Amino acid sequence: MSTTLENAAPQVHSRAPPRPELPQDNDDDVEDPFDAREIFDLIRPINDPEHPLTLEELKVVNEAQIQVDNDKNRVRVEFTPTIPHCSMATLIGLCIRVRLLRALPPRFKVDVAIFPGSHASEDAVNKQLADKERVAAALENSHLLDVVNQCLSINTS
Amino acid sequence: LECVAVLKGHDDRVWCARWSPNGKRLATCGGDKSVRIWEKHGLEWVCVETLDGSHSRTVRSVAWSANGKLLASVSFDATTCVWDCSSGEFECVATLEGHENEVKSVGWSPSGNLLATCSRDKSVWIWEADEDEYECVSVLPDHSQDVKAVRWHPNEEILASASYDNTLKIFEEDSDDWACTCTLNGHESTVWSLTFDSDGNRIASCSDDKTVRIWQRYMPGNDQGIPTPDNTPTWRCVCTLSGHHERAIYDIDWSSTGYLATACGDDHIRVFAENPDATTPHQPSFSQITQEKAHDQDVNCVSWSPDGQHLVSCSDDGLAKIWKLQL
């Protein structure tokens, strides 16, 4: 990793307010299907690999770019790197994928891809993120796994 | 398809399952870094051996030699292990090193003299076996990306490979040197696997693009007038099966009885049969005869038993399952 930041002064956005609580939320007899907001809540606290900011604060992820089909067990997340040549794009995608692999029931098929048009190497990054064999091999690399785990450690500030 | 056995034992995803040549044993391997050997005892399939400690990372695939005496395993740890089981016990008799990173697939030539491996380092290696000594006789750097699978022709010394670069390649020995003789272009994304039919004149390949392609071999001087540059056989796509698979297709296998089975990321296995009404082999068509939600997660591998009666599948859900084809 380089020591100079590629994007030294990124624009910082505000965080979404907590999800409003509904009366049925605490009723165990009501089944809560997974929705885009729930996926967003799982990935928005992920730390950016370069800045002491979350993916939400950098607007790398937002709720509108998440599609969930609870019945068909599909989740699709599109993310927007802060700059079109961001060398961290694959790592950010990997962090989102790992977060969802760990948090969601295995019935879900998760696709993580770059928001169309937002990165110079969009196709190459998407192909790599979609290749589960390469993802599995990457996660056996202890150095890379440490970096991913750092990004996924809960930010309490 | 009727599920006749569930093989439970691996602690992580199962990547590959292969029948021994006599159909009496199965070898499986996976993310728990082990190879397991299964045998049928009475009505049950039981794990009779766990080979662990030899690989330090995921074991990606396994292959039996044609006489069933040797088993090769390849791993993300960049090595290949050769196991001798002729005494009844499995003994690691050779560890082949040379690939720079993850080894993805392995296969024995029909004679058993040659072993092929392939890796994310973009190369295909051919090793010559002499007793328990293995010597690398060729390093083939022709693919431009990660090589996902290698398979030998059923009775000739011809090797085929599939890659992340969206192509398949054919390798043949030409005056003491191995070389790529044909590149099969057509798939629009990673080619995950391939299989030869029983006489070796066709290849079926499967891809991340959710299609299966059937390729026909044309010899020099063929009646169809298909050009064969440099007087070497050429392979042409004669059929594409699309609209059946919802996600990436990770494996494909052609049975000795002519059925094609696929393993898909949509948790299903599917079986296809060639339609008998085609007038020539140059325009074949295939129909899906059955599909089964075989596992709770991605299916990584399918393999027909040597007699074509049974199919083994394995999955990210940690299980391997044996299926009987009911016609």
Coordinates of C-alpha atoms in Angstrom, one line a residue:
Chain A
M1 CA 0.0 0.0 0.0
S2 CA 1.3 3.5 -0.8
T3 CA 1.9 6.0 1.9
T4 CA 0.5 8.9 0.1
L5 CA -3.3 9.0 -0.1
E6 CA -4.8 8.8 -3.6
N7 CA -7.7 11.0 -2.6
A8 CA -6.3 13.2 0.2
A9 CA -9.4 15.2 0.9
P10 CA -12.5 13.2 0.2
Q11 CA -16.0 14.7 0.5
V12 CA -17.5 13.6 3.8
H13 CA -21.3 12.9 4.0
S14 CA -23.5 12.6 7.0
R15 CA -24.7 9.3 8.4
A16 CA -28.2 8.1 8.0
P17 CA -30.4 8.3 11.1
P18 CA -31.2 5.0 12.8
R19 CA -34.0 2.9 11.3
P20 CA -37.3 4.0 12.9
E21 CA -38.7 1.3 15.2
L22 CA -42.0 -0.2 14.3
P23 CA -44.5 -1.7 16.9
Q24 CA -44.2 -5.2 15.3
D25 CA -40.3 -5.1 15.5
N26 CA -40.4 -6.8 18.9
D27 CA -43.1 -9.2 18.0
D28 CA -41.6 -12.7 17.6
D29 CA -44.5 -13.9 15.6
V30 CA -43.9 -11.5 12.8
E31 CA -41.3 -12.6 10.3
D32 CA -39.0 -9.7 9.3
P33 CA -37.8 -10.2 5.7
F34 CA -34.4 -8.9 4.8
D35 CA -34.6 -5.5 3.1
A36 CA -32.2 -3.0 1.6
R37 CA -32.0 -1.0 4.8
E38 CA -30.9 -4.1 6.7
I39 CA -28.1 -4.8 4.2
F40 CA -27.2 -1.1 4.3
D41 CA -26.9 -1.2 8.1
L42 CA -24.6 -4.2 7.8
I43 CA -22.2 -2.5 5.4
R44 CA -22.3 1.2 6.2
P45 CA -20.0 1.0 9.3
I46 CA -17.2 -0.7 7.3
N47 CA -14.1 1.4 7.6
D48 CA -12.5 2.7 4.4
P49 CA -9.0 1.2 3.9
E50 CA -7.4 4.6 3.6
H51 CA -9.4 7.2 5.6
P52 CA -10.6 7.1 9.2
L53 CA -14.1 7.2 7.8
T54 CA -16.8 4.7 7.0
L55 CA -18.0 3.6 3.6
E56 CA -21.3 5.5 4.4
E57 CA -19.5 8.7 5.2
L58 CA -17.6 8.5 1.9
K59 CA -20.8 7.6 0.1
V60 CA -19.2 4.5 -1.3
V61 CA -22.3 2.7 -0.3
N62 CA -25.9 3.9 -0.1
E63 CA -29.2 2.3 0.4
A64 CA -30.5 3.1 -3.1
Q65 CA -27.7 0.9 -4.6
I66 CA -28.8 -2.2 -2.8
Q67 CA -31.3 -4.7 -4.2
V68 CA -32.7 -7.4 -2.1
D69 CA -35.1 -10.2 -3.1
N70 CA -35.8 -12.0 0.1
D71 CA -37.9 -14.7 -1.6
K72 CA -35.4 -15.5 -4.3
N73 CA -32.5 -15.2 -1.8
R74 CA -30.6 -12.6 -3.8
V75 CA -28.7 -9.6 -2.6
R76 CA -26.9 -7.2 -5.0
V77 CA -24.8 -4.3 -3.7
E78 CA -23.3 -1.7 -6.0
F79 CA -20.6 0.5 -4.6
T80 CA -19.0 3.7 -5.8
P81 CA -15.3 4.3 -5.4
T82 CA -14.5 7.9 -4.4
I83 CA -12.3 8.3 -7.5
P84 CA -12.4 6.4 -10.8
H85 CA -8.8 5.1 -10.5
C86 CA -9.1 4.0 -6.8
S87 CA -6.7 1.1 -6.4
M88 CA -8.6 0.1 -3.3
A89 CA -11.8 -0.8 -5.2
T90 CA -11.2 -4.6 -5.2
L91 CA -10.4 -4.5 -1.4
I92 CA -13.5 -2.5 -0.6
G93 CA -15.6 -4.9 -2.6
L94 CA -14.0 -7.8 -0.9
C95 CA -14.8 -6.2 2.5
I96 CA -18.4 -5.8 1.6
R97 CA -18.6 -9.4 0.3
V98 CA -16.9 -10.8 3.5
R99 CA -19.2 -8.7 5.8
L100 CA -22.3 -10.1 4.0
L101 CA -20.9 -13.7 3.9
R102 CA -20.4 -13.6 7.6
A103 CA -23.7 -11.9 8.5
L104 CA -26.3 -13.3 6.2
P105 CA -27.8 -16.8 6.2
P106 CA -26.1 -19.0 3.6
R107 CA -29.3 -19.2 1.6
F108 CA -28.5 -15.8 0.1
K109 CA -26.6 -15.4 -3.2
V110 CA -24.6 -12.2 -2.8
D111 CA -23.3 -10.1 -5.8
V112 CA -21.0 -7.2 -5.2
A113 CA -20.2 -4.9 -8.1
I114 CA -19.0 -1.4 -8.9
F115 CA -21.7 1.1 -9.6
P116 CA -21.8 1.3 -13.4
G117 CA -19.5 4.0 -14.8
S118 CA -17.8 4.8 -11.5
H119 CA -14.5 3.1 -12.0
A120 CA -11.9 2.8 -14.8
S121 CA -11.4 -1.0 -14.4
E122 CA -15.0 -1.8 -13.6
D123 CA -15.2 -5.0 -15.6
A124 CA -11.9 -6.4 -14.2
V125 CA -12.8 -5.6 -10.6
N126 CA -16.3 -7.1 -11.0
K127 CA -15.0 -10.3 -12.5
Q128 CA -12.5 -10.8 -9.7
L129 CA -15.2 -10.1 -7.0
A130 CA -17.6 -12.6 -8.6
D131 CA -14.9 -15.3 -8.7
K132 CA -15.6 -17.3 -5.5
E133 CA -12.4 -19.4 -6.0
R134 CA -10.2 -16.3 -6.0
V135 CA -12.2 -14.8 -3.1
A136 CA -11.7 -18.1 -1.1
A137 CA -7.9 -18.1 -1.9
A138 CA -7.6 -14.4 -1.0
L139 CA -9.2 -15.0 2.4
E140 CA -6.6 -17.8 3.1
N141 CA -3.9 -15.1 2.8
S142 CA -3.4 -14.0 6.4
H143 CA -2.0 -10.5 5.6
L144 CA -5.0 -9.7 3.4
L145 CA -7.4 -11.2 5.9
D146 CA -5.9 -8.9 8.6
V147 CA -6.6 -5.9 6.4
V148 CA -10.1 -7.0 5.7
N149 CA -10.8 -7.6 9.4
Q150 CA -9.5 -4.1 10.3
C151 CA -11.9 -2.6 7.8
L152 CA -14.7 -4.7 9.3
S153 CA -13.9 -3.9 13.0
I154 CA -16.7 -1.9 14.5
N155 CA -16.1 1.8 14.6
T156 CA -17.4 3.0 18.0
S157 CA -16.5 6.6 17.7
Chain B
L1 CA -32.5 -38.0 -9.9
E2 CA -32.8 -39.8 -6.6
C3 CA -30.5 -39.1 -3.8
V4 CA -29.1 -42.4 -2.5
A5 CA -26.3 -41.2 -0.1
V6 CA -25.2 -38.1 1.7
L7 CA -21.4 -38.0 2.5
K8 CA -21.0 -35.9 5.6
G9 CA -17.5 -35.3 7.0
H10 CA -15.8 -32.2 5.6
D11 CA -15.7 -29.2 7.9
D12 CA -15.8 -26.7 5.1
R13 CA -16.9 -26.3 1.5
V14 CA -16.3 -29.4 -0.7
W15 CA -14.7 -28.4 -4.0
C16 CA -14.3 -31.7 -5.8
A17 CA -15.4 -35.4 -5.8
R18 CA -14.1 -38.1 -8.1
W19 CA -14.9 -41.8 -8.5
S20 CA -12.1 -44.4 -8.6
P21 CA -11.9 -46.1 -12.0
N22 CA -13.7 -49.2 -10.7
G23 CA -16.5 -47.1 -9.2
K24 CA -16.0 -48.5 -5.7
R25 CA -14.4 -45.5 -4.0
L26 CA -14.8 -41.8 -4.0
A27 CA -12.2 -39.1 -3.2
T28 CA -13.4 -35.7 -2.0
C29 CA -11.5 -32.6 -1.0
G30 CA -12.2 -29.1 0.2
G31 CA -11.6 -26.0 2.2
D32 CA -10.8 -28.0 5.4
K33 CA -7.4 -28.8 3.7
S34 CA -8.1 -32.6 3.7
V35 CA -8.8 -35.3 1.2
R36 CA -11.3 -37.9 2.2
I37 CA -11.7 -41.4 0.8
W38 CA -15.2 -43.0 0.9
E39 CA -16.3 -46.6 0.3
K40 CA -19.6 -48.4 0.3
H41 CA -20.0 -50.7 3.3
G42 CA -23.4 -52.5 3.0
L43 CA -25.8 -49.8 2.0
E44 CA -23.9 -46.9 3.5
W45 CA -21.0 -44.8 2.1
V46 CA -18.5 -44.3 4.9
C47 CA -15.3 -42.3 5.2
V48 CA -12.5 -44.8 5.4
E49 CA -9.6 -42.5 5.3
T50 CA -8.8 -38.8 5.9
L51 CA -5.6 -37.5 4.3
D52 CA -4.7 -34.3 6.1
G53 CA -1.5 -32.7 7.1
S54 CA 0.0 -32.7 3.6
H55 CA -1.6 -29.5 2.3
S56 CA -1.5 -26.3 4.3
R57 CA -4.4 -24.6 2.4
T58 CA -7.6 -25.6 0.6
V59 CA -7.3 -28.8 -1.5
R60 CA -9.0 -27.7 -4.8
S61 CA -9.2 -30.9 -6.7
V62 CA -8.2 -34.6 -6.9
A63 CA -7.7 -37.1 -9.7
W64 CA -7.3 -40.9 -9.8
S65 CA -4.9 -42.6 -12.3
A66 CA -6.5 -44.9 -14.8
N67 CA -5.5 -48.0 -12.9
G68 CA -6.8 -46.6 -9.6
K69 CA -3.4 -47.0 -7.8
L70 CA -2.5 -43.4 -7.6
L71 CA -4.4 -40.3 -6.5
A72 CA -3.2 -36.8 -7.1
S73 CA -4.4 -33.8 -5.0
V74 CA -3.7 -30.1 -5.7
S75 CA -3.9 -27.2 -3.4
F76 CA -4.0 -23.4 -3.0
D77 CA -0.6 -24.0 -1.2
A78 CA 0.9 -24.3 -4.7
T79 CA 1.8 -28.0 -4.4
T80 CA 0.6 -31.3 -5.9
C81 CA 0.7 -34.5 -3.8
V82 CA 0.7 -37.9 -5.3
W83 CA -0.7 -40.7 -3.1
D84 CA 0.0 -44.4 -3.7
C85 CA -2.8 -46.7 -2.5
S86 CA -1.7 -49.9 -4.1
S87 CA -0.8 -51.4 -0.7
G88 CA -4.3 -50.5 0.7
E89 CA -2.9 -47.6 2.7
F90 CA -2.6 -44.1 1.2
E91 CA 1.0 -43.0 1.2
C92 CA 2.2 -39.6 -0.1
V93 CA 5.0 -40.7 -2.5
A94 CA 5.7 -37.4 -4.2
T95 CA 5.2 -33.6 -3.6
L96 CA 5.4 -31.6 -6.8
E97 CA 6.5 -28.0 -6.5
G98 CA 7.0 -25.4 -9.1
H99 CA 3.7 -23.4 -9.5
E100 CA 4.0 -19.9 -8.2
N101 CA 0.6 -19.9 -6.5
E102 CA -2.8 -21.8 -6.2
V103 CA -3.0 -25.0 -8.2
K104 CA -6.5 -25.4 -9.4
S105 CA -6.8 -28.7 -11.3
V106 CA -5.0 -32.0 -12.0
G107 CA -5.4 -34.9 -14.4
W108 CA -3.6 -38.1 -15.4
S109 CA -3.2 -39.0 -19.1
P110 CA -4.9 -42.2 -20.1
S111 CA -1.6 -44.2 -20.1
G112 CA -0.8 -42.9 -16.6
N113 CA 2.6 -41.7 -17.8
L114 CA 1.8 -38.0 -17.7
L115 CA 0.2 -35.7 -15.1
A116 CA -1.0 -32.2 -15.9
T117 CA -1.6 -29.4 -13.4
C118 CA -2.7 -25.7 -13.8
S119 CA -2.6 -22.7 -11.6
R120 CA -3.5 -19.0 -11.1
D121 CA 0.1 -18.4 -12.2
K122 CA -1.5 -18.7 -15.8
S123 CA 0.5 -21.8 -16.7
V124 CA -0.2 -25.5 -17.4
W125 CA 2.5 -27.9 -16.4
I126 CA 3.0 -31.4 -17.8
W127 CA 4.9 -33.9 -15.6
E128 CA 6.3 -37.3 -16.6
A129 CA 6.0 -40.1 -14.2
D130 CA 8.8 -42.7 -13.8
E131 CA 8.1 -44.9 -10.8
D132 CA 7.8 -42.4 -8.0
E133 CA 9.9 -39.8 -9.7
Y134 CA 8.1 -36.9 -11.4
E135 CA 9.9 -34.6 -13.8
C136 CA 8.3 -31.5 -15.3
V137 CA 8.6 -31.9 -19.1
S138 CA 6.7 -28.8 -20.2
V139 CA 5.5 -25.4 -18.8
L140 CA 2.8 -24.0 -21.1
P141 CA 2.3 -20.2 -20.6
D142 CA -0.3 -19.8 -23.3
H143 CA -3.3 -18.6 -21.2
S144 CA -3.3 -14.9 -20.3
Q145 CA -5.1 -15.5 -16.9
D146 CA -5.8 -18.0 -14.1
V147 CA -6.2 -21.5 -15.5
K148 CA -9.2 -23.2 -13.9
A149 CA -9.2 -26.7 -15.3
V150 CA -7.2 -29.4 -17.2
R151 CA -8.6 -32.6 -18.7
W152 CA -7.0 -35.3 -20.9
H153 CA -8.5 -36.7 -24.0
P154 CA -9.9 -40.2 -23.1
N155 CA -7.5 -42.2 -25.4
E156 CA -5.1 -39.8 -27.1
E157 CA -2.3 -37.7 -25.5
I158 CA -4.2 -34.5 -26.0
L159 CA -4.7 -32.0 -23.1
A160 CA -7.4 -29.4 -22.9
S161 CA -7.6 -26.5 -20.4
A162 CA -10.1 -23.8 -19.4
S163 CA -9.3 -20.3 -18.1
Y164 CA -10.4 -17.1 -16.5
D165 CA -9.3 -15.6 -19.9
N166 CA -12.6 -16.9 -21.3
T167 CA -10.9 -19.4 -23.6
L168 CA -10.1 -23.1 -23.8
K169 CA -6.9 -24.3 -25.2
I170 CA -5.8 -27.7 -26.7
F171 CA -2.2 -28.9 -26.2
E172 CA -0.5 -31.7 -28.2
E173 CA 3.0 -33.0 -28.3
D174 CA 4.8 -32.1 -31.5
S175 CA 8.3 -33.6 -32.1
D176 CA 9.2 -33.9 -28.4
D177 CA 7.7 -30.5 -27.4
W178 CA 4.3 -29.7 -26.1
A179 CA 2.5 -26.8 -27.7
C180 CA -0.9 -25.1 -27.9
T181 CA -2.5 -26.2 -31.2
C182 CA -5.9 -24.6 -30.9
T183 CA -7.7 -21.9 -28.9
L184 CA -11.5 -22.2 -28.4
N185 CA -13.0 -18.7 -28.3
G186 CA -16.7 -18.1 -27.7
H187 CA -17.5 -18.0 -24.0
E188 CA -18.1 -14.4 -22.6
S189 CA -16.6 -15.0 -19.2
T190 CA -14.5 -17.4 -17.1
V191 CA -14.6 -21.0 -18.4
W192 CA -14.7 -23.1 -15.2
S193 CA -14.5 -26.6 -16.5
L194 CA -14.7 -28.9 -19.5
T195 CA -15.3 -32.6 -20.3
F196 CA -14.6 -34.8 -23.3
D197 CA -17.2 -37.2 -24.6
S198 CA -16.3 -40.9 -24.5
D199 CA -14.7 -41.1 -28.0
G200 CA -13.0 -37.7 -27.6
N201 CA -14.3 -36.0 -30.7
R202 CA -16.3 -33.5 -28.6
I203 CA -15.7 -31.2 -25.7
A204 CA -18.4 -29.6 -23.5
S205 CA -17.4 -26.5 -21.5
C206 CA -19.2 -24.5 -18.9
S207 CA -18.8 -20.9 -17.9
D208 CA -19.5 -18.0 -15.6
D209 CA -21.5 -16.7 -18.6
K210 CA -24.2 -19.3 -17.6
T211 CA -23.9 -21.3 -20.9
V212 CA -22.6 -24.7 -21.9
R213 CA -20.8 -24.9 -25.2
I214 CA -20.3 -28.1 -27.3
W215 CA -17.1 -28.1 -29.5
Q216 CA -16.6 -30.6 -32.3
R217 CA -13.1 -31.7 -33.5
Y218 CA -12.4 -31.4 -37.3
M219 CA -9.4 -33.3 -38.7
P220 CA -7.3 -32.0 -41.6
G221 CA -9.1 -32.7 -44.9
N222 CA -12.6 -33.0 -43.2
D223 CA -15.6 -33.3 -45.5
Q224 CA -17.2 -30.1 -44.2
G225 CA -14.4 -27.9 -45.5
I226 CA -13.5 -26.5 -42.1
P227 CA -10.0 -25.1 -42.4
T228 CA -7.4 -26.7 -40.2
P229 CA -4.4 -24.3 -40.0
D230 CA -0.9 -25.9 -39.9
N231 CA -2.6 -29.2 -40.7
T232 CA -3.6 -29.7 -37.1
P233 CA -7.1 -30.6 -35.9
T234 CA -9.3 -27.7 -35.1
W235 CA -12.3 -27.4 -32.7
R236 CA -15.5 -25.5 -33.6
C237 CA -18.4 -24.6 -31.3
V238 CA -21.4 -26.5 -32.8
C239 CA -24.0 -25.8 -30.0
T240 CA -24.6 -23.4 -27.1
L241 CA -27.0 -24.3 -24.3
S242 CA -28.4 -21.2 -22.7
G243 CA -31.4 -20.2 -20.6
H244 CA -31.1 -23.2 -18.2
H245 CA -28.7 -22.0 -15.6
E246 CA -29.3 -19.0 -13.3
R247 CA -25.8 -18.5 -12.1
A248 CA -22.2 -19.5 -12.9
I249 CA -21.7 -23.1 -14.0
Y250 CA -18.8 -24.6 -12.1
D251 CA -18.4 -28.1 -13.5
I252 CA -19.6 -30.3 -16.3
D253 CA -19.2 -34.1 -16.9
W254 CA -20.1 -36.3 -19.8
S255 CA -21.1 -39.8 -18.9
S256 CA -20.0 -43.0 -20.7
T257 CA -23.6 -43.3 -21.7
G258 CA -23.8 -39.9 -23.3
Y259 CA -25.5 -37.7 -20.7
L260 CA -24.2 -34.3 -19.7
A261 CA -24.4 -33.2 -16.1
T262 CA -23.7 -29.7 -14.8
A263 CA -23.0 -28.2 -11.3
C264 CA -24.3 -24.7 -10.9
G265 CA -24.1 -21.8 -8.5
D266 CA -27.9 -21.7 -8.3
D267 CA -27.7 -24.9 -6.1
H268 CA -28.9 -27.2 -8.9
I269 CA -27.6 -30.1 -10.9
R270 CA -29.0 -30.6 -14.3
V271 CA -28.8 -33.5 -16.8
F272 CA -28.9 -33.0 -20.6
A273 CA -29.4 -35.6 -23.4
E274 CA -28.6 -35.2 -27.0
N275 CA -31.7 -35.1 -29.2
P276 CA -31.6 -38.1 -31.5
D277 CA -33.2 -36.3 -34.5
A278 CA -30.2 -34.3 -35.5
T279 CA -29.2 -35.4 -39.0
T280 CA -25.4 -34.6 -38.6
P281 CA -23.0 -34.4 -35.7
H282 CA -22.3 -30.9 -36.9
Q283 CA -25.6 -29.4 -35.7
P284 CA -26.4 -31.3 -32.5
S285 CA -29.1 -30.1 -30.1
F286 CA -29.5 -31.1 -26.4
S287 CA -32.5 -31.1 -24.1
Q288 CA -32.6 -30.8 -20.3
I289 CA -34.0 -34.1 -19.1
T290 CA -34.0 -33.3 -15.4
Q291 CA -32.9 -30.7 -12.8
E292 CA -32.6 -31.1 -9.1
K293 CA -32.1 -28.6 -6.3
A294 CA -29.3 -30.7 -5.0
H295 CA -27.7 -28.7 -2.3
D296 CA -28.4 -25.7 0.0
Q297 CA -25.5 -23.7 -1.5
D298 CA -23.5 -23.6 -4.7
V299 CA -22.7 -26.9 -6.4
N300 CA -19.0 -27.0 -7.2
C301 CA -18.6 -30.4 -8.9
V302 CA -20.4 -33.2 -10.6
S303 CA -18.9 -36.5 -11.7
W304 CA -20.5 -39.6 -13.3
S305 CA -19.6 -43.1 -12.0
P306 CA -17.7 -45.1 -14.6
D307 CA -20.9 -47.0 -15.5
G308 CA -22.9 -43.8 -15.9
Q309 CA -25.6 -45.0 -13.4
H310 CA -24.7 -42.6 -10.5
L311 CA -23.7 -39.0 -10.2
V312 CA -21.7 -37.5 -7.3
S313 CA -22.1 -33.8 -6.5
C314 CA -20.5 -31.6 -3.9
S315 CA -21.1 -28.2 -2.5
D316 CA -20.3 -25.1 -0.4
D317 CA -22.8 -26.7 2.1
G318 CA -20.0 -29.1 3.1
L319 CA -21.7 -32.2 1.7
A320 CA -21.2 -34.6 -1.1
K321 CA -24.2 -36.5 -2.4
I322 CA -24.7 -39.5 -4.6
W323 CA -27.6 -39.5 -7.1
K324 CA -29.1 -42.3 -9.1
L325 CA -30.3 -41.4 -12.6
Q326 CA -33.8 -42.8 -13.1
L327 CA -34.9 -42.9 -16.7

